[in-house]
CSV table of C-alpha atoms in Angstrom, one decimal:
chain,number,residue,atom,x,y,z
A,15,MET,CA,0.0,0.3,-0.1
A,16,HIS,CA,1.1,3.3,-1.1
A,17,TRP,CA,1.4,5.9,1.7
A,18,PRO,CA,1.7,9.6,1.6
A,19,SER,CA,4.6,11.6,2.2
A,20,LEU,CA,4.9,11.9,5.9
A,21,HIS,CA,7.7,13.6,7.3
A,22,ARG,CA,7.8,17.4,5.9
A,23,MET,CA,7.8,19.6,8.7
A,24,HIS,CA,7.4,23.6,9.3
A,25,PRO,CA,10.5,24.7,8.2
A,26,GLY,CA,12.7,25.8,11.2
A,27,VAL,CA,10.7,24.5,14.1
A,28,PHE,CA,12.1,22.0,16.5
A,29,MET,CA,9.0,20.0,16.9
A,30,PRO,CA,10.6,16.0,17.5
A,31,PHE,CA,7.7,13.8,17.1
A,32,PRO,CA,8.1,9.5,17.4
A,33,ILE,CA,6.3,7.3,14.8
A,34,CYS,CA,3.6,6.0,17.3
A,35,SER,CA,0.8,3.4,16.9
A,36,LEU,CA,-2.7,4.5,17.2
A,37,HIS,CA,-2.6,3.5,20.6
A,38,GLN,CA,-0.3,5.2,21.7
A,39,LEU,CA,-1.3,8.5,20.1
A,40,GLY,CA,-4.6,8.1,22.5
A,41,TRP,CA,-6.8,6.2,20.1
A,42,GLN,CA,-9.5,4.5,22.1
A,43,PRO,CA,-11.9,1.8,21.3
A,44,ARG,CA,-14.7,3.9,21.7
A,45,TYR,CA,-13.5,6.2,18.2
A,46,ALA,CA,-14.0,3.4,16.6
A,47,HIS,CA,-17.4,2.7,17.2
A,48,ASP,CA,-17.6,5.5,15.0
A,49,LEU,CA,-16.2,4.1,11.7
A,50,ASN,CA,-17.9,1.4,9.7
A,51,LEU,CA,-16.2,-1.0,6.8
A,52,ASP,CA,-16.3,1.0,4.3
A,53,ASP,CA,-14.5,4.1,6.2
A,54,PHE,CA,-11.7,1.7,7.1
A,55,GLU,CA,-11.5,0.7,3.5
A,56,ALA,CA,-11.9,4.1,2.4
A,57,GLY,CA,-9.8,5.8,4.7
A,58,TYR,CA,-7.1,5.7,7.8
A,59,PRO,CA,-7.1,8.0,11.6
A,60,ALA,CA,-4.9,9.7,12.1
A,61,ARG,CA,-4.6,12.9,14.9
A,62,VAL,CA,-3.7,16.8,14.6
A,63,VAL,CA,-0.7,16.9,16.7
A,64,ALA,CA,0.5,20.9,15.9
A,65,GLU,CA,-1.3,23.5,14.0
A,66,TYR,CA,-0.3,26.6,12.5
A,67,GLY,CA,-2.0,29.9,11.0
A,68,ASP,CA,-2.0,27.9,7.4
A,69,HIS,CA,-1.8,24.2,8.0
A,70,PHE,CA,-1.8,21.8,10.5
A,71,VAL,CA,0.3,18.5,11.3
A,72,VAL,CA,-1.4,15.0,11.8
A,73,ALA,CA,0.1,11.9,13.0
A,74,SER,CA,-1.0,8.2,12.6
A,75,SER,CA,0.8,4.5,12.6
A,76,CYS,CA,2.8,5.5,9.5
A,77,GLY,CA,4.3,9.0,10.4
A,78,ARG,CA,3.5,12.5,10.2
A,79,GLN,CA,2.1,14.3,7.0
A,80,ASP,CA,1.8,18.0,7.3
A,81,MET,CA,-2.0,19.3,5.8
A,82,PRO,CA,-3.6,22.3,4.4
A,83,ARG,CA,-5.6,24.1,6.6
A,84,PRO,CA,-9.3,23.3,5.0
A,85,ARG,CA,-11.9,26.2,5.0
A,86,HIS,CA,-14.6,24.1,6.0
A,87,SER,CA,-14.4,19.9,7.1
A,88,PRO,CA,-16.5,17.8,4.8
A,89,GLY,CA,-19.6,18.1,5.8
A,90,GLY,CA,-18.9,22.0,6.7
A,91,GLU,CA,-19.7,21.6,10.3
A,92,LEU,CA,-16.4,21.3,11.9
A,93,HIS,CA,-13.3,23.3,12.1
A,94,VAL,CA,-10.4,21.4,12.5
A,95,ILE,CA,-8.3,22.2,15.9
A,96,ILE,CA,-5.2,20.5,18.2
A,97,GLY,CA,-6.7,16.9,19.6
A,98,ASP,CA,-8.7,16.1,16.8
A,99,TRP,CA,-9.1,12.7,15.1
A,100,LEU,CA,-9.4,12.8,11.4
A,101,LEU,CA,-10.4,10.0,8.7
A,102,LEU,CA,-7.8,10.8,5.8
A,103,GLU,CA,-7.9,9.0,2.4
A,104,HIS,CA,-5.6,6.2,2.0
A,105,HIS,CA,-3.2,7.3,-1.2
A,106,SER,CA,-4.1,10.9,-1.2
A,107,GLY,CA,-4.5,11.8,2.4
A,108,ARG,CA,-7.1,13.9,1.8
A,109,LEU,CA,-9.4,14.8,4.6
A,110,LEU,CA,-12.5,12.7,4.7
A,111,ARG,CA,-14.2,14.0,8.2
A,112,VAL,CA,-13.7,14.6,11.3
A,113,LEU,CA,-14.1,12.3,14.0
A,114,PRO,CA,-16.9,12.6,16.9
A,115,ARG,CA,-15.2,14.1,19.5
A,116,GLN,CA,-15.0,12.8,22.9
A,117,SER,CA,-14.7,16.0,24.7
A,118,LEU,CA,-14.3,19.5,23.2
A,119,PHE,CA,-12.9,22.8,25.2
A,120,ALA,CA,-14.1,26.4,23.7
A,121,HIS,CA,-13.7,29.9,24.2
A,122,ALA,CA,-15.9,32.9,23.3
A,123,LEU,CA,-15.2,36.9,23.8
A,124,LEU,CA,-17.4,39.1,26.3
A,125,GLY,CA,-20.7,39.7,24.7
A,126,ASP,CA,-20.1,37.2,21.9
A,127,ALA,CA,-23.5,34.8,22.4
A,128,GLY,CA,-22.2,32.2,20.1
A,129,PRO,CA,-21.2,28.7,21.0
A,130,GLY,CA,-17.2,29.9,20.7
A,131,ASN,CA,-14.4,29.0,19.0
A,132,PRO,CA,-12.8,25.5,19.5
A,133,VAL,CA,-9.5,24.8,21.3
A,134,VAL,CA,-8.7,21.3,22.4
A,135,ALA,CA,-10.4,18.2,21.1
A,136,ASN,CA,-10.0,14.7,22.6
A,137,LEU,CA,-8.5,15.7,26.0
A,138,ASP,CA,-9.0,13.4,28.8
A,139,THR,CA,-7.2,15.2,31.9
A,140,LEU,CA,-7.3,18.6,33.0
A,141,PHE,CA,-4.4,19.6,36.0
A,142,VAL,CA,-5.9,22.8,37.6
A,143,VAL,CA,-2.8,24.4,38.5
A,144,THR,CA,-2.2,26.4,42.0
A,145,SER,CA,0.1,27.2,44.6
A,146,CYS,CA,0.1,27.0,48.4
A,147,ASP,CA,0.1,30.9,48.8
A,148,GLU,CA,-2.0,33.9,47.6
A,149,ASP,CA,-2.2,32.2,44.3
A,150,PHE,CA,-4.8,29.9,45.8
A,151,ASN,CA,-8.4,31.0,44.8
A,152,VAL,CA,-11.1,28.5,45.2
A,153,THR,CA,-13.7,29.8,43.3
A,154,ARG,CA,-11.2,30.1,40.1
A,155,VAL,CA,-10.6,26.5,40.5
A,156,GLU,CA,-14.5,25.5,40.9
A,157,ARG,CA,-14.8,27.2,37.6
A,158,HIS,CA,-11.9,25.4,36.1
A,159,LEU,CA,-13.5,21.9,37.7
A,160,ALA,CA,-16.8,22.8,36.3
A,161,ARG,CA,-15.5,23.6,33.0
A,162,ALA,CA,-13.8,19.9,32.8
A,163,PHE,CA,-16.6,18.0,34.1
A,164,ALA,CA,-18.6,19.5,31.8
A,165,ALA,CA,-16.1,18.8,28.7
A,166,ALA,CA,-15.9,15.5,30.2
A,167,VAL,CA,-12.5,15.8,31.2
A,168,THR,CA,-11.3,14.8,34.4
A,169,PRO,CA,-9.8,17.7,36.4
A,170,VAL,CA,-7.2,17.3,38.8
A,171,VAL,CA,-6.1,19.9,41.2
A,172,VAL,CA,-2.6,20.3,41.4
A,173,MET,CA,-0.9,22.4,44.3
A,174,THR,CA,2.7,23.1,44.1
A,175,LYS,CA,5.6,25.0,45.9
A,176,ALA,CA,5.1,22.5,49.2
A,177,ASP,CA,9.1,22.9,49.8
A,178,ARG,CA,8.1,27.2,50.2
A,179,CYS,CA,5.4,26.7,52.5
A,180,PRO,CA,6.2,25.4,56.1
A,181,ASP,CA,2.1,25.0,56.4
A,182,ALA,CA,1.6,22.8,53.4
A,183,SER,CA,-0.4,20.1,54.7
A,184,ALA,CA,-2.9,22.4,56.8
A,185,TRP,CA,-3.2,23.8,52.7
A,186,LEU,CA,-4.3,20.7,51.0
A,187,ALA,CA,-6.3,19.8,53.5
A,188,THR,CA,-8.3,22.9,53.4
A,189,ALA,CA,-8.4,22.1,49.1
A,190,GLN,CA,-9.7,18.8,50.0
A,191,ARG,CA,-12.2,20.3,51.8
A,192,LEU,CA,-13.5,22.7,49.9
A,193,LEU,CA,-13.3,20.9,46.7
A,194,PRO,CA,-15.0,17.8,47.3
A,195,GLN,CA,-15.4,16.9,43.5
A,196,ALA,CA,-12.0,16.7,42.8
A,197,CYS,CA,-9.0,15.1,43.3
A,198,VAL,CA,-6.0,17.6,44.9
A,199,VAL,CA,-2.7,16.3,45.0
A,200,LEU,CA,0.3,18.0,46.9
A,201,VAL,CA,3.5,18.3,44.9
A,202,ASN,CA,6.9,19.9,45.6
A,203,ALA,CA,7.9,20.4,41.6
A,204,THR,CA,11.5,20.6,42.6
A,205,VAL,CA,11.8,16.8,43.6
A,206,PRO,CA,11.0,14.3,41.0
A,207,ALA,CA,9.9,11.8,43.4
A,208,SER,CA,7.1,14.2,44.6
A,209,VAL,CA,5.9,15.0,40.9
A,210,ALA,CA,5.7,10.8,40.2
A,211,GLN,CA,2.5,11.4,42.4
A,212,LEU,CA,1.2,12.3,39.1
A,213,ASP,CA,2.0,9.1,37.0
A,214,ALA,CA,-1.1,8.0,37.2
A,215,TRP,CA,-2.3,10.6,34.9
A,216,LEU,CA,0.5,10.3,32.5
A,217,ALA,CA,-0.5,6.8,31.2
A,218,PRO,CA,0.4,6.4,27.8
A,219,GLY,CA,-2.0,7.6,25.1
A,220,ASN,CA,-3.8,9.8,28.0
A,221,THR,CA,-3.2,13.7,26.5
A,222,LEU,CA,-3.7,16.5,29.3
A,223,ALA,CA,-3.5,20.1,29.4
A,224,MET,CA,-2.4,22.4,32.3
A,225,VAL,CA,-4.2,25.7,33.4
A,226,GLY,CA,-3.1,28.0,36.2
A,227,SER,CA,-1.6,31.5,36.6
A,228,PRO,CA,2.2,32.4,35.6
A,229,GLY,CA,4.4,31.2,38.3
A,230,VAL,CA,2.4,28.6,39.8
A,231,GLY,CA,4.9,26.1,38.3
A,232,LYS,CA,3.5,24.4,35.0
A,233,ALA,CA,6.5,24.6,33.6
A,234,ALA,CA,8.4,22.9,36.1
A,235,LEU,CA,6.7,20.0,36.2
A,236,MET,CA,6.8,19.9,32.2
A,237,ARG,CA,10.2,19.2,32.5
A,238,HIS,CA,10.0,16.7,34.4
A,239,TRP,CA,7.7,15.1,32.1
A,240,LEU,CA,8.9,16.1,28.6
A,241,ASP,CA,11.7,13.5,27.3
A,242,ASP,CA,15.0,15.7,26.7
A,243,ALA,CA,14.4,16.5,22.9
A,244,THR,CA,12.0,18.6,24.0
A,245,ALA,CA,13.3,19.2,27.9
A,246,ALA,CA,14.5,23.0,26.8
A,247,LEU,CA,10.7,24.3,27.2
A,248,PRO,CA,11.3,28.0,27.7
A,249,GLN,CA,13.4,27.8,23.8
A,250,GLN,CA,11.1,25.8,22.7
A,251,THR,CA,7.9,28.0,23.7
A,252,ALA,CA,9.5,30.9,22.2
A,253,ARG,CA,10.7,29.4,19.1
A,254,GLN,CA,7.1,27.8,18.4
A,255,ARG,CA,5.8,31.7,19.0
A,256,HIS,CA,7.9,32.8,16.4
A,257,ALA,CA,7.3,30.4,13.5
A,258,GLY,CA,3.6,30.7,14.6
A,259,VAL,CA,2.5,27.7,16.0
A,260,ALA,CA,-0.7,28.0,17.4
A,261,ALA,CA,-0.7,24.8,19.4
A,262,SER,CA,1.0,21.3,19.4
A,263,MET,CA,1.1,17.6,21.3
A,264,LEU,CA,4.3,17.2,23.4
A,265,SER,CA,5.1,13.7,23.7
A,266,THR,CA,6.4,12.9,27.5
A,267,ARG,CA,8.9,10.4,29.0
A,268,SER,CA,5.6,8.2,29.9
A,269,GLY,CA,4.0,7.7,26.8
A,270,ALA,CA,1.7,10.6,27.4
A,271,TRP,CA,0.7,13.9,25.8
A,272,ILE,CA,0.9,17.4,26.6
A,273,ILE,CA,-1.5,20.1,24.5
A,274,ASP,CA,0.2,22.9,24.8
A,275,THR,CA,-2.0,26.0,22.9
A,276,LEU,CA,-1.7,29.5,23.0
A,277,ALA,CA,-5.4,29.9,23.7
A,278,MET,CA,-4.8,28.0,27.0
A,279,HIS,CA,-1.6,28.7,27.7
A,280,ALA,CA,-1.9,32.6,27.8
A,281,LEU,CA,-5.5,33.3,29.1
A,282,CYS,CA,-6.6,32.2,32.5
A,283,TRP,CA,-10.7,32.7,33.2
A,284,ALA,CA,-12.2,35.5,35.2
A,285,VAL,CA,-13.1,34.5,38.5
A,286,ASP,CA,-16.5,36.6,37.8
A,287,ALA,CA,-17.6,35.5,34.1
A,288,PRO,CA,-20.4,33.6,32.8
A,289,MET,CA,-19.6,30.2,31.8
A,290,GLN,CA,-22.1,28.5,29.2
A,291,THR,CA,-22.3,25.0,28.6
A,292,ASP,CA,-24.6,24.3,25.3
A,293,ALA,CA,-27.4,21.7,24.9
A,294,ALA,CA,-24.3,19.2,23.0
A,295,GLY,CA,-22.4,19.5,26.1
A,296,LEU,CA,-19.9,22.1,24.3
A,297,VAL,CA,-18.1,24.4,26.9
A,298,THR,CA,-18.0,28.1,26.4
A,299,MET,CA,-15.5,30.3,28.4
A,300,ARG,CA,-15.9,34.0,28.3
A,301,ALA,CA,-14.6,37.1,29.6
A,302,MET,CA,-11.4,35.9,29.8
A,303,ASP,CA,-8.4,37.8,31.3
A,304,ARG,CA,-5.2,37.8,31.2
A,305,CYS,CA,-3.2,36.6,34.5
């Protein structure tokens, strides 16, 4: 069987990406329920692993492929975004359709009554990162949790800077009491054994993202998880922004994926912003504040 060229990347962009099986890319049996024999005869599944302004990169069990961004997906109902699973035509690699999303985050500007712009699809876990200091805000964390639950994503509250707080256990007890609907984990981001408490959510193929104010330790956590090729996170992020990378999936040492997207990376949500969930369960985050 002939496959299209699958290794052309955006020039000048350093984004190491291994050739993976569908399972390693996050494929789950429930995705196959949306495909029939004719679909598999016509095409093969691939996942969107990077977004640029005019094109995106997909990965499948046979490698990577650059694809121009379509004005509309077949059928016109979905815009392709990071994390999407696509059905691509054999031989040509042409987009046949976007597979139904298992989870979806979107955001909209204040006063926009529409459903919002899709940001991330097929996310499994959301790490809500806060710290044992004045950054801890129950209302803000609760809003992140509500959005995650509404989007069918598992939220985990990660409390950092345990090493800088003499009464960190008291902070943990308070968070667990005030946030009984979520798992709360206290970590010292400078100690690998402490960060290892989060390993259960970094299983091979699991897809996660992080939200939280600047300075709470998100970058320190990512340095623990990223493989050697992507360990220089600040340089990687700066180069991606310069090259126009809107979003990317980063491979971790454990085989999980971290979605790094400017839409979620550069914004946090105002604690007094209204949250809306439409009839389809689409989470819309409005009135975003820059943190």
